[in-house]
Amino acid sequence: MPQQIILFDINETILNLGQLKPKFKQYFGNELFLDTWFSMLLHSSTVCLTTKVETNFKDLALANLNTLAGRLDKSLTTEQRSDIISSLANLPAHDDIKPALVLLRSEGFKLVAFSNSSETLLRSQLNNAGLTDYFDNAISVESAKTFKPSQDAYQFAIKKLNTASHDVTLVAAHDWDTHGALCAGLSAAFIDRFNAQYNPTYKEPEIIGNTMGEVAVKLIESKRPNLTSENRS
């Protein structure tokens, strides 16, 4: 029986993007513009993958900072933009992450970081958050020249891992991400970090929890028969 693999979205799911709020308050006057900027970033990445525009997460992040600044009649210096972008590499993990990862690895799961972030940024994020040793692998969609939630992004990960879609589960705090994984033939689990309604037009995963710990327990319960069979073989 193939080993069960869990892909983890990184930004907001694993890492606490909220740590950037003070910078948005400083440069834009309100910390809530962090959410506006990140939503703009995700929107533009989806536009690029849909229209087959080749770009990268960093360039889109910078472009949307400039767009947001323009809409708010603000002016950002090169140093201020760099300050925000460089902070993406130094986000802390949510408090519920490390214990859940330890539990899942102890149960025989293979854990893989999977992100729209560039490969360099992704590895820096994991290292600076003290998470590198908690994952068996890290995959960026950068070399696939696409972004999640394109089905190509998830299939790229499947090929990199040399496994089958039905042996992989994506864990994310974004309903568009879990929907994308389900459309690509993977399983999915959703962490409801924002207490927001799951989009009713999206495919909904069987596993939903309010914390990573809760999701981890449900993943173990759902996969335990397979893992038990594997251990007996």
mmCIF file of N, CA and C in Angstrom, residues 95-228:
data_model
loop_
_atom_site.group_PDB
_atom_site.id
_atom_site.type_symbol
_atom_site.label_atom_id
_atom_site.label_comp_id
_atom_site.label_asym_id
_atom_site.label_seq_id
_atom_site.Cartn_x
_atom_site.Cartn_y
_atom_site.Cartn_z
ATOM 1 N N ASP A 95 0.383 28.526 16.104
ATOM 2 C CA ASP A 95 0.688 27.755 17.314
ATOM 3 C C ASP A 95 0.264 26.291 17.207
ATOM 4 N N ASP A 96 -0.730 25.995 16.367
ATOM 5 C CA ASP A 96 -1.245 24.620 16.295
ATOM 6 C C ASP A 96 -0.513 23.747 15.279
ATOM 7 N N ILE A 97 0.527 24.284 14.637
ATOM 8 C CA ILE A 97 1.156 23.571 13.528
ATOM 9 C C ILE A 97 2.135 22.480 13.972
ATOM 10 N N LYS A 98 3.139 22.845 14.738
ATOM 11 C CA LYS A 98 4.182 21.872 15.054
ATOM 12 C C LYS A 98 3.655 20.628 15.770
ATOM 13 N N PRO A 99 2.797 20.766 16.788
ATOM 14 C CA PRO A 99 2.278 19.541 17.422
ATOM 15 C C PRO A 99 1.513 18.647 16.455
ATOM 16 N N ALA A 100 0.762 19.267 15.542
ATOM 17 C CA ALA A 100 -0.018 18.470 14.581
ATOM 18 C C ALA A 100 0.896 17.761 13.596
ATOM 19 N N LEU A 101 1.956 18.427 13.152
ATOM 20 C CA LEU A 101 2.891 17.800 12.216
ATOM 21 C C LEU A 101 3.609 16.622 12.870
ATOM 22 N N VAL A 102 3.987 16.798 14.128
ATOM 23 C CA VAL A 102 4.639 15.701 14.868
ATOM 24 C C VAL A 102 3.694 14.508 14.968
ATOM 25 N N LEU A 103 2.437 14.768 15.281
ATOM 26 C CA LEU A 103 1.451 13.703 15.405
ATOM 27 C C LEU A 103 1.260 12.972 14.079
ATOM 28 N N LEU A 104 1.133 13.714 12.999
ATOM 29 C CA LEU A 104 0.903 13.092 11.693
ATOM 30 C C LEU A 104 2.100 12.249 11.248
ATOM 31 N N ARG A 105 3.297 12.739 11.490
ATOM 32 C CA ARG A 105 4.488 11.956 11.111
ATOM 33 C C ARG A 105 4.584 10.684 11.951
ATOM 34 N N SER A 106 4.188 10.779 13.214
ATOM 35 C CA SER A 106 4.245 9.594 14.082
ATOM 36 C C SER A 106 3.264 8.522 13.621
ATOM 37 N N GLU A 107 2.235 8.935 12.885
ATOM 38 C CA GLU A 107 1.233 8.005 12.369
ATOM 39 C C GLU A 107 1.582 7.490 10.971
ATOM 40 N N GLY A 108 2.745 7.873 10.445
ATOM 41 C CA GLY A 108 3.213 7.314 9.184
ATOM 42 C C GLY A 108 2.930 8.122 7.938
ATOM 43 N N PHE A 109 2.396 9.332 8.088
ATOM 44 C CA PHE A 109 2.141 10.174 6.925
ATOM 45 C C PHE A 109 3.434 10.818 6.427
ATOM 46 N N LYS A 110 3.498 11.016 5.116
ATOM 47 C CA LYS A 110 4.575 11.796 4.516
ATOM 48 C C LYS A 110 4.057 13.217 4.353
ATOM 49 N N LEU A 111 4.797 14.203 4.862
ATOM 50 C CA LEU A 111 4.337 15.585 4.886
ATOM 51 C C LEU A 111 5.141 16.437 3.899
ATOM 52 N N VAL A 112 4.420 17.178 3.062
ATOM 53 C CA VAL A 112 5.064 17.950 1.994
ATOM 54 C C VAL A 112 4.525 19.382 1.990
ATOM 55 N N ALA A 113 5.416 20.348 2.065
ATOM 56 C CA ALA A 113 5.032 21.756 1.921
ATOM 57 C C ALA A 113 4.780 22.022 0.438
ATOM 58 N N PHE A 114 3.705 22.749 0.146
ATOM 59 C CA PHE A 114 3.298 22.953 -1.253
ATOM 60 C C PHE A 114 2.754 24.362 -1.401
ATOM 61 N N SER A 115 3.426 25.186 -2.214
ATOM 62 C CA SER A 115 3.098 26.614 -2.192
ATOM 63 C C SER A 115 3.212 27.293 -3.545
ATOM 64 N N ASN A 116 2.465 28.398 -3.674
ATOM 65 C CA ASN A 116 2.631 29.310 -4.813
ATOM 66 C C ASN A 116 3.889 30.152 -4.669
ATOM 67 N N SER A 117 4.464 30.194 -3.475
ATOM 68 C CA SER A 117 5.709 30.928 -3.267
ATOM 69 C C SER A 117 6.816 30.329 -4.130
ATOM 70 N N SER A 118 7.795 31.156 -4.479
ATOM 71 C CA SER A 118 8.929 30.639 -5.243
ATOM 72 C C SER A 118 9.668 29.585 -4.418
ATOM 73 N N GLU A 119 10.476 28.787 -5.091
ATOM 74 C CA GLU A 119 11.223 27.755 -4.373
ATOM 75 C C GLU A 119 12.145 28.369 -3.326
ATOM 76 N N THR A 120 12.813 29.474 -3.690
ATOM 77 C CA THR A 120 13.720 30.132 -2.750
ATOM 78 C C THR A 120 12.957 30.672 -1.549
ATOM 79 N N LEU A 121 11.839 31.344 -1.801
ATOM 80 C CA LEU A 121 11.046 31.886 -0.703
ATOM 81 C C LEU A 121 10.483 30.780 0.171
ATOM 82 N N LEU A 122 9.976 29.728 -0.444
ATOM 83 C CA LEU A 122 9.390 28.626 0.320
ATOM 84 C C LEU A 122 10.397 28.019 1.282
ATOM 85 N N ARG A 123 11.596 27.750 0.807
ATOM 86 C CA ARG A 123 12.605 27.131 1.671
ATOM 87 C C ARG A 123 13.059 28.093 2.768
ATOM 88 N N SER A 124 13.112 29.381 2.442
ATOM 89 C CA SER A 124 13.449 30.375 3.469
ATOM 90 C C SER A 124 12.352 30.451 4.521
ATOM 91 N N GLN A 125 11.103 30.408 4.086
ATOM 92 C CA GLN A 125 9.984 30.450 5.026
ATOM 93 C C GLN A 125 10.033 29.281 5.996
ATOM 94 N N LEU A 126 10.242 28.086 5.462
ATOM 95 C CA LEU A 126 10.278 26.898 6.315
ATOM 96 C C LEU A 126 11.461 26.946 7.273
ATOM 97 N N ASN A 127 12.605 27.366 6.775
ATOM 98 C CA ASN A 127 13.800 27.431 7.612
ATOM 99 C C ASN A 127 13.646 28.470 8.720
ATOM 100 N N ASN A 128 13.183 29.647 8.361
ATOM 101 C CA ASN A 128 13.083 30.728 9.349
ATOM 102 C C ASN A 128 11.982 30.483 10.375
ATOM 103 N N ALA A 129 10.990 29.678 9.998
ATOM 104 C CA ALA A 129 9.920 29.338 10.946
ATOM 105 C C ALA A 129 10.258 28.096 11.760
ATOM 106 N N GLY A 130 11.436 27.524 11.516
ATOM 107 C CA GLY A 130 11.850 26.325 12.243
ATOM 108 C C GLY A 130 11.065 25.087 11.865
ATOM 109 N N LEU A 131 10.652 25.012 10.588
ATOM 110 C CA LEU A 131 9.783 23.916 10.158
ATOM 111 C C LEU A 131 10.439 22.948 9.176
ATOM 112 N N THR A 132 11.646 23.232 8.746
ATOM 113 C CA THR A 132 12.264 22.418 7.701
ATOM 114 C C THR A 132 12.273 20.934 8.045
ATOM 115 N N ASP A 133 12.623 20.619 9.272
ATOM 116 C CA ASP A 133 12.740 19.218 9.679
ATOM 117 C C ASP A 133 11.390 18.538 9.899
ATOM 118 N N TYR A 134 10.323 19.299 9.855
ATOM 119 C CA TYR A 134 8.991 18.718 10.043
ATOM 120 C C TYR A 134 8.393 18.211 8.737
ATOM 121 N N PHE A 135 9.012 18.580 7.616
ATOM 122 C CA PHE A 135 8.506 18.168 6.315
ATOM 123 C C PHE A 135 9.481 17.235 5.616
ATOM 124 N N ASP A 136 8.933 16.297 4.867
ATOM 125 C CA ASP A 136 9.753 15.362 4.099
ATOM 126 C C ASP A 136 10.187 15.949 2.767
ATOM 127 N N ASN A 137 9.440 16.952 2.295
ATOM 128 C CA ASN A 137 9.750 17.551 1.000
ATOM 129 C C ASN A 137 9.081 18.921 0.934
ATOM 130 N N ALA A 138 9.516 19.748 0.002
ATOM 131 C CA ALA A 138 8.910 21.061 -0.227
ATOM 132 C C ALA A 138 8.814 21.276 -1.728
ATOM 133 N N ILE A 139 7.627 21.630 -2.192
ATOM 134 C CA ILE A 139 7.388 21.793 -3.628
ATOM 135 C C ILE A 139 6.793 23.168 -3.895
ATOM 136 N N SER A 140 7.438 23.906 -4.789
ATOM 137 C CA SER A 140 6.907 25.169 -5.273
ATOM 138 C C SER A 140 6.364 24.947 -6.679
ATOM 139 N N VAL A 141 5.300 25.669 -7.017
ATOM 140 C CA VAL A 141 4.734 25.549 -8.368
ATOM 141 C C VAL A 141 5.537 26.370 -9.371
ATOM 142 N N GLU A 142 6.577 27.056 -8.903
ATOM 143 C CA GLU A 142 7.339 27.971 -9.749
ATOM 144 C C GLU A 142 7.841 27.318 -11.032
ATOM 145 N N SER A 143 8.470 26.158 -10.927
ATOM 146 C CA SER A 143 9.028 25.526 -12.123
ATOM 147 C C SER A 143 7.954 24.956 -13.039
ATOM 148 N N ALA A 144 6.737 24.814 -12.534
ATOM 149 C CA ALA A 144 5.625 24.376 -13.376
ATOM 150 C C ALA A 144 5.002 25.551 -14.120
ATOM 151 N N LYS A 145 5.430 26.762 -13.784
ATOM 152 C CA LYS A 145 4.958 27.994 -14.428
ATOM 153 C C LYS A 145 3.438 28.113 -14.368
ATOM 154 N N THR A 146 2.926 27.865 -13.188
ATOM 155 C CA THR A 146 1.492 28.004 -12.962
ATOM 156 C C THR A 146 1.278 28.376 -11.507
ATOM 157 N N PHE A 147 0.051 28.464 -11.084
ATOM 158 C CA PHE A 147 -0.285 28.729 -9.686
ATOM 159 C C PHE A 147 -1.469 27.853 -9.300
ATOM 160 N N LYS A 148 -1.571 27.539 -8.021
ATOM 161 C CA LYS A 148 -2.821 26.973 -7.534
ATOM 162 C C LYS A 148 -3.898 28.043 -7.672
ATOM 163 N N PRO A 149 -5.132 27.686 -8.002
ATOM 164 C CA PRO A 149 -5.749 26.352 -8.007
ATOM 165 C C PRO A 149 -5.812 25.667 -9.369
ATOM 166 N N SER A 150 -4.885 25.987 -10.282
ATOM 167 C CA SER A 150 -4.857 25.263 -11.551
ATOM 168 C C SER A 150 -4.659 23.772 -11.293
ATOM 169 N N GLN A 151 -5.385 22.945 -12.018
ATOM 170 C CA GLN A 151 -5.202 21.504 -11.873
ATOM 171 C C GLN A 151 -3.772 21.106 -12.225
ATOM 172 N N ASP A 152 -3.137 21.871 -13.117
ATOM 173 C CA ASP A 152 -1.751 21.584 -13.483
ATOM 174 C C ASP A 152 -0.825 21.689 -12.275
ATOM 175 N N ALA A 153 -1.141 22.603 -11.356
ATOM 176 C CA ALA A 153 -0.297 22.778 -10.179
ATOM 177 C C ALA A 153 -0.315 21.525 -9.303
ATOM 178 N N TYR A 154 -1.498 20.990 -9.056
ATOM 179 C CA TYR A 154 -1.619 19.801 -8.205
ATOM 180 C C TYR A 154 -1.039 18.568 -8.901
ATOM 181 N N GLN A 155 -1.254 18.458 -10.206
ATOM 182 C CA GLN A 155 -0.702 17.324 -10.937
ATOM 183 C C GLN A 155 0.823 17.407 -11.000
ATOM 184 N N PHE A 156 1.353 18.623 -11.009
ATOM 185 C CA PHE A 156 2.804 18.805 -10.953
ATOM 186 C C PHE A 156 3.353 18.205 -9.665
ATOM 187 N N ALA A 157 2.675 18.470 -8.556
ATOM 188 C CA ALA A 157 3.108 17.911 -7.272
ATOM 189 C C ALA A 157 3.017 16.396 -7.277
ATOM 190 N N ILE A 158 1.946 15.862 -7.849
ATOM 191 C CA ILE A 158 1.766 14.415 -7.916
ATOM 192 C C ILE A 158 2.923 13.763 -8.673
ATOM 193 N N LYS A 159 3.302 14.369 -9.795
ATOM 194 C CA LYS A 159 4.400 13.819 -10.598
ATOM 195 C C LYS A 159 5.730 13.922 -9.869
ATOM 196 N N LYS A 160 5.937 15.047 -9.167
ATOM 197 C CA LYS A 160 7.183 15.208 -8.412
ATOM 198 C C LYS A 160 7.307 14.155 -7.323
ATOM 199 N N LEU A 161 6.186 13.764 -6.756
ATOM 200 C CA LEU A 161 6.181 12.791 -5.666
ATOM 201 C C LEU A 161 6.085 11.356 -6.169
ATOM 202 N N ASN A 162 5.907 11.203 -7.478
ATOM 203 C CA ASN A 162 5.821 9.875 -8.096
ATOM 204 C C ASN A 162 4.774 9.005 -7.405
ATOM 205 N N THR A 163 3.579 9.578 -7.309
ATOM 206 C CA THR A 163 2.492 8.868 -6.631
ATOM 207 C C THR A 163 1.198 9.069 -7.403
ATOM 208 N N ALA A 164 0.106 8.610 -6.841
ATOM 209 C CA ALA A 164 -1.206 8.752 -7.479
ATOM 210 C C ALA A 164 -2.042 9.770 -6.720
ATOM 211 N N SER A 165 -2.950 10.417 -7.423
ATOM 212 C CA SER A 165 -3.769 11.472 -6.825
ATOM 213 C C SER A 165 -4.537 10.980 -5.604
ATOM 214 N N HIS A 166 -5.047 9.735 -5.663
ATOM 215 C CA HIS A 166 -5.880 9.233 -4.567
ATOM 216 C C HIS A 166 -5.089 8.938 -3.296
ATOM 217 N N ASP A 167 -3.759 9.014 -3.376
ATOM 218 C CA ASP A 167 -2.932 8.800 -2.186
ATOM 219 C C ASP A 167 -2.501 10.116 -1.549
ATOM 220 N N VAL A 168 -3.040 11.230 -2.054
ATOM 221 C CA VAL A 168 -2.592 12.544 -1.597
ATOM 222 C C VAL A 168 -3.777 13.378 -1.101
ATOM 223 N N THR A 169 -3.565 14.062 0.016
ATOM 224 C CA THR A 169 -4.554 14.976 0.572
ATOM 225 C C THR A 169 -3.934 16.352 0.713
ATOM 226 N N LEU A 170 -4.639 17.382 0.247
ATOM 227 C CA LEU A 170 -4.189 18.757 0.446
ATOM 228 C C LEU A 170 -4.864 19.329 1.683
ATOM 229 N N VAL A 171 -4.078 19.985 2.532
ATOM 230 C CA VAL A 171 -4.610 20.704 3.685
ATOM 231 C C VAL A 171 -4.420 22.194 3.444
ATOM 232 N N ALA A 172 -5.508 22.966 3.557
ATOM 233 C CA ALA A 172 -5.417 24.398 3.303
ATOM 234 C C ALA A 172 -6.465 25.156 4.102
ATOM 235 N N ALA A 173 -6.191 26.442 4.311
ATOM 236 C CA ALA A 173 -7.144 27.325 4.973
ATOM 237 C C ALA A 173 -7.906 28.169 3.958
ATOM 238 N N HIS A 174 -7.789 27.810 2.683
ATOM 239 C CA HIS A 174 -8.462 28.524 1.604
ATOM 240 C C HIS A 174 -9.398 27.568 0.869
ATOM 241 N N ASP A 175 -10.667 27.944 0.765
ATOM 242 C CA ASP A 175 -11.612 27.048 0.099
ATOM 243 C C ASP A 175 -11.338 26.917 -1.390
ATOM 244 N N TRP A 176 -10.773 27.959 -2.014
ATOM 245 C CA TRP A 176 -10.432 27.855 -3.434
ATOM 246 C C TRP A 176 -9.313 26.830 -3.657
ATOM 247 N N ASP A 177 -8.462 26.655 -2.658
ATOM 248 C CA ASP A 177 -7.344 25.710 -2.760
ATOM 249 C C ASP A 177 -7.833 24.271 -2.586
ATOM 250 N N THR A 178 -8.658 24.042 -1.576
ATOM 251 C CA THR A 178 -9.195 22.689 -1.395
ATOM 252 C C THR A 178 -10.096 22.310 -2.571
ATOM 253 N N HIS A 179 -10.850 23.272 -3.080
ATOM 254 C CA HIS A 179 -11.686 23.031 -4.266
ATOM 255 C C HIS A 179 -10.812 22.635 -5.453
ATOM 256 N N GLY A 180 -9.709 23.357 -5.655
ATOM 257 C CA GLY A 180 -8.810 23.040 -6.762
ATOM 258 C C GLY A 180 -8.227 21.644 -6.642
ATOM 259 N N ALA A 181 -7.842 21.266 -5.428
ATOM 260 C CA ALA A 181 -7.291 19.927 -5.219
ATOM 261 C C ALA A 181 -8.323 18.846 -5.505
ATOM 262 N N LEU A 182 -9.539 19.059 -5.038
ATOM 263 C CA LEU A 182 -10.609 18.086 -5.276
ATOM 264 C C LEU A 182 -10.907 17.958 -6.768
ATOM 265 N N CYS A 183 -10.877 19.065 -7.481
ATOM 266 C CA CYS A 183 -11.112 19.029 -8.928
ATOM 267 C C CYS A 183 -9.994 18.278 -9.656
ATOM 268 N N ALA A 184 -8.805 18.279 -9.063
ATOM 269 C CA ALA A 184 -7.666 17.593 -9.670
ATOM 270 C C ALA A 184 -7.577 16.128 -9.264
ATOM 271 N N GLY A 185 -8.525 15.657 -8.468
ATOM 272 C CA GLY A 185 -8.562 14.248 -8.096
ATOM 273 C C GLY A 185 -7.915 13.918 -6.774
ATOM 274 N N LEU A 186 -7.458 14.927 -6.033
ATOM 275 C CA LEU A 186 -6.879 14.692 -4.715
ATOM 276 C C LEU A 186 -7.985 14.714 -3.668
ATOM 277 N N SER A 187 -7.653 14.263 -2.469
ATOM 278 C CA SER A 187 -8.518 14.503 -1.319
ATOM 279 C C SER A 187 -8.127 15.854 -0.738
ATOM 280 N N ALA A 188 -8.932 16.357 0.183
ATOM 281 C CA ALA A 188 -8.619 17.657 0.769
ATOM 282 C C ALA A 188 -9.171 17.761 2.184
ATOM 283 N N ALA A 189 -8.538 18.644 2.964
ATOM 284 C CA ALA A 189 -9.002 18.951 4.313
ATOM 285 C C ALA A 189 -8.898 20.459 4.501
ATOM 286 N N PHE A 190 -9.914 21.035 5.114
ATOM 287 C CA PHE A 190 -10.015 22.491 5.229
ATOM 288 C C PHE A 190 -9.895 22.922 6.682
ATOM 289 N N ILE A 191 -8.997 23.895 6.942
ATOM 290 C CA ILE A 191 -8.885 24.507 8.258
ATOM 291 C C ILE A 191 -9.643 25.827 8.225
ATOM 292 N N ASP A 192 -10.652 25.942 9.033
ATOM 293 C CA ASP A 192 -11.473 27.155 9.049
ATOM 294 C C ASP A 192 -10.845 28.183 9.985
ATOM 295 N N ARG A 193 -9.752 28.794 9.539
ATOM 296 C CA ARG A 193 -9.028 29.750 10.379
ATOM 297 C C ARG A 193 -9.738 31.093 10.480
ATOM 298 N N PHE A 194 -10.623 31.413 9.536
ATOM 299 C CA PHE A 194 -11.167 32.763 9.456
ATOM 300 C C PHE A 194 -12.651 32.824 9.796
ATOM 301 N N ASN A 195 -13.223 31.700 10.216
ATOM 302 C CA ASN A 195 -14.633 31.665 10.607
ATOM 303 C C ASN A 195 -15.528 32.257 9.514
ATOM 304 N N ALA A 196 -15.197 31.897 8.269
ATOM 305 C CA ALA A 196 -15.962 32.391 7.123
ATOM 306 C C ALA A 196 -16.681 31.224 6.452
ATOM 307 N N GLN A 197 -17.831 31.502 5.853
ATOM 308 C CA GLN A 197 -18.579 30.451 5.179
ATOM 309 C C GLN A 197 -17.761 29.860 4.035
ATOM 310 N N TYR A 198 -17.739 28.534 3.957
ATOM 311 C CA TYR A 198 -17.096 27.862 2.837
ATOM 312 C C TYR A 198 -17.933 28.162 1.596
ATOM 313 N N ASN A 199 -17.271 28.569 0.520
ATOM 314 C CA ASN A 199 -18.000 28.952 -0.692
ATOM 315 C C ASN A 199 -18.903 27.807 -1.160
ATOM 316 N N PRO A 200 -20.212 28.015 -1.180
ATOM 317 C CA PRO A 200 -21.133 26.918 -1.516
ATOM 318 C C PRO A 200 -21.049 26.455 -2.964
ATOM 319 N N THR A 201 -20.378 27.227 -3.824
ATOM 320 C CA THR A 201 -20.238 26.809 -5.222
ATOM 321 C C THR A 201 -19.015 25.919 -5.428
ATOM 322 N N TYR A 202 -18.188 25.771 -4.389
ATOM 323 C CA TYR A 202 -16.978 24.949 -4.494
ATOM 324 C C TYR A 202 -17.242 23.535 -3.987
ATOM 325 N N LYS A 203 -16.424 22.597 -4.449
ATOM 326 C CA LYS A 203 -16.462 21.246 -3.901
ATOM 327 C C LYS A 203 -15.976 21.299 -2.462
ATOM 328 N N GLU A 204 -16.702 20.622 -1.584
ATOM 329 C CA GLU A 204 -16.383 20.689 -0.161
ATOM 330 C C GLU A 204 -15.721 19.399 0.312
ATOM 331 N N PRO A 205 -14.588 19.508 1.005
ATOM 332 C CA PRO A 205 -13.907 18.301 1.496
ATOM 333 C C PRO A 205 -14.668 17.651 2.649
ATOM 334 N N GLU A 206 -14.430 16.371 2.846
ATOM 335 C CA GLU A 206 -15.081 15.659 3.941
ATOM 336 C C GLU A 206 -14.527 16.096 5.289
ATOM 337 N N ILE A 207 -13.262 16.509 5.304
ATOM 338 C CA ILE A 207 -12.620 16.884 6.572
ATOM 339 C C ILE A 207 -12.549 18.395 6.694
ATOM 340 N N ILE A 208 -13.159 18.915 7.750
ATOM 341 C CA ILE A 208 -13.131 20.339 8.063
ATOM 342 C C ILE A 208 -12.920 20.480 9.568
ATOM 343 N N GLY A 209 -12.005 21.355 9.963
ATOM 344 C CA GLY A 209 -11.757 21.579 11.379
ATOM 345 C C GLY A 209 -11.374 23.019 11.640
ATOM 346 N N ASN A 210 -11.445 23.436 12.887
ATOM 347 C CA ASN A 210 -11.118 24.812 13.248
ATOM 348 C C ASN A 210 -9.638 25.014 13.534
ATOM 349 N N THR A 211 -8.918 23.912 13.784
ATOM 350 C CA THR A 211 -7.484 23.989 14.059
ATOM 351 C C THR A 211 -6.771 22.880 13.313
ATOM 352 N N MET A 212 -5.453 23.020 13.187
ATOM 353 C CA MET A 212 -4.674 21.972 12.553
ATOM 354 C C MET A 212 -4.701 20.709 13.385
ATOM 355 N N GLY A 213 -4.762 20.850 14.688
ATOM 356 C CA GLY A 213 -4.845 19.676 15.544
ATOM 357 C C GLY A 213 -6.109 18.880 15.295
ATOM 358 N N GLU A 214 -7.222 19.580 15.163
ATOM 359 C CA GLU A 214 -8.494 18.915 14.889
ATOM 360 C C GLU A 214 -8.472 18.228 13.531
ATOM 361 N N VAL A 215 -7.909 18.908 12.542
ATOM 362 C CA VAL A 215 -7.809 18.325 11.203
ATOM 363 C C VAL A 215 -6.893 17.106 11.214
ATOM 364 N N ALA A 216 -5.795 17.187 11.967
ATOM 365 C CA ALA A 216 -4.854 16.070 12.029
ATOM 366 C C ALA A 216 -5.513 14.813 12.589
ATOM 367 N N VAL A 217 -6.284 14.970 13.642
ATOM 368 C CA VAL A 217 -6.982 13.828 14.238
ATOM 369 C C VAL A 217 -7.955 13.209 13.238
ATOM 370 N N LYS A 218 -8.679 14.044 12.524
ATOM 371 C CA LYS A 218 -9.639 13.539 11.538
ATOM 372 C C LYS A 218 -8.927 12.847 10.373
ATOM 373 N N LEU A 219 -7.768 13.375 9.981
ATOM 374 C CA LEU A 219 -6.994 12.728 8.913
ATOM 375 C C LEU A 219 -6.522 11.345 9.350
ATOM 376 N N ILE A 220 -6.062 11.249 10.576
ATOM 377 C CA ILE A 220 -5.599 9.963 11.098
ATOM 378 C C ILE A 220 -6.748 8.963 11.148
ATOM 379 N N GLU A 221 -7.892 9.425 11.615
ATOM 380 C CA GLU A 221 -9.058 8.541 11.708
ATOM 381 C C GLU A 221 -9.520 8.080 10.332
ATOM 382 N N SER A 222 -9.448 8.960 9.345
ATOM 383 C CA SER A 222 -9.933 8.614 8.005
ATOM 384 C C SER A 222 -8.977 7.703 7.256
ATOM 385 N N LYS A 223 -7.685 7.807 7.563
ATOM 386 C CA LYS A 223 -6.681 7.033 6.827
ATOM 387 C C LYS A 223 -6.155 5.841 7.612
ATOM 388 N N ARG A 224 -6.529 5.708 8.863
ATOM 389 C CA ARG A 224 -5.949 4.665 9.707
ATOM 390 C C ARG A 224 -6.078 3.254 9.112
ATOM 391 N N PRO A 225 -7.217 2.868 8.533
ATOM 392 C CA PRO A 225 -7.296 1.518 7.940
ATOM 393 C C PRO A 225 -6.220 1.279 6.897
ATOM 394 N N ASN A 226 -5.968 2.297 6.047
ATOM 395 C CA ASN A 226 -4.938 2.149 5.027
ATOM 396 C C ASN A 226 -3.556 2.042 5.645
ATOM 397 N N LEU A 227 -3.299 2.888 6.642
ATOM 398 C CA LEU A 227 -1.993 2.854 7.290
ATOM 399 C C LEU A 227 -1.780 1.538 8.039
ATOM 400 N N THR A 228 -2.843 1.024 8.662
ATOM 401 C CA THR A 228 -2.739 -0.253 9.379
ATOM 402 C C THR A 228 -2.427 -1.368 8.414
#
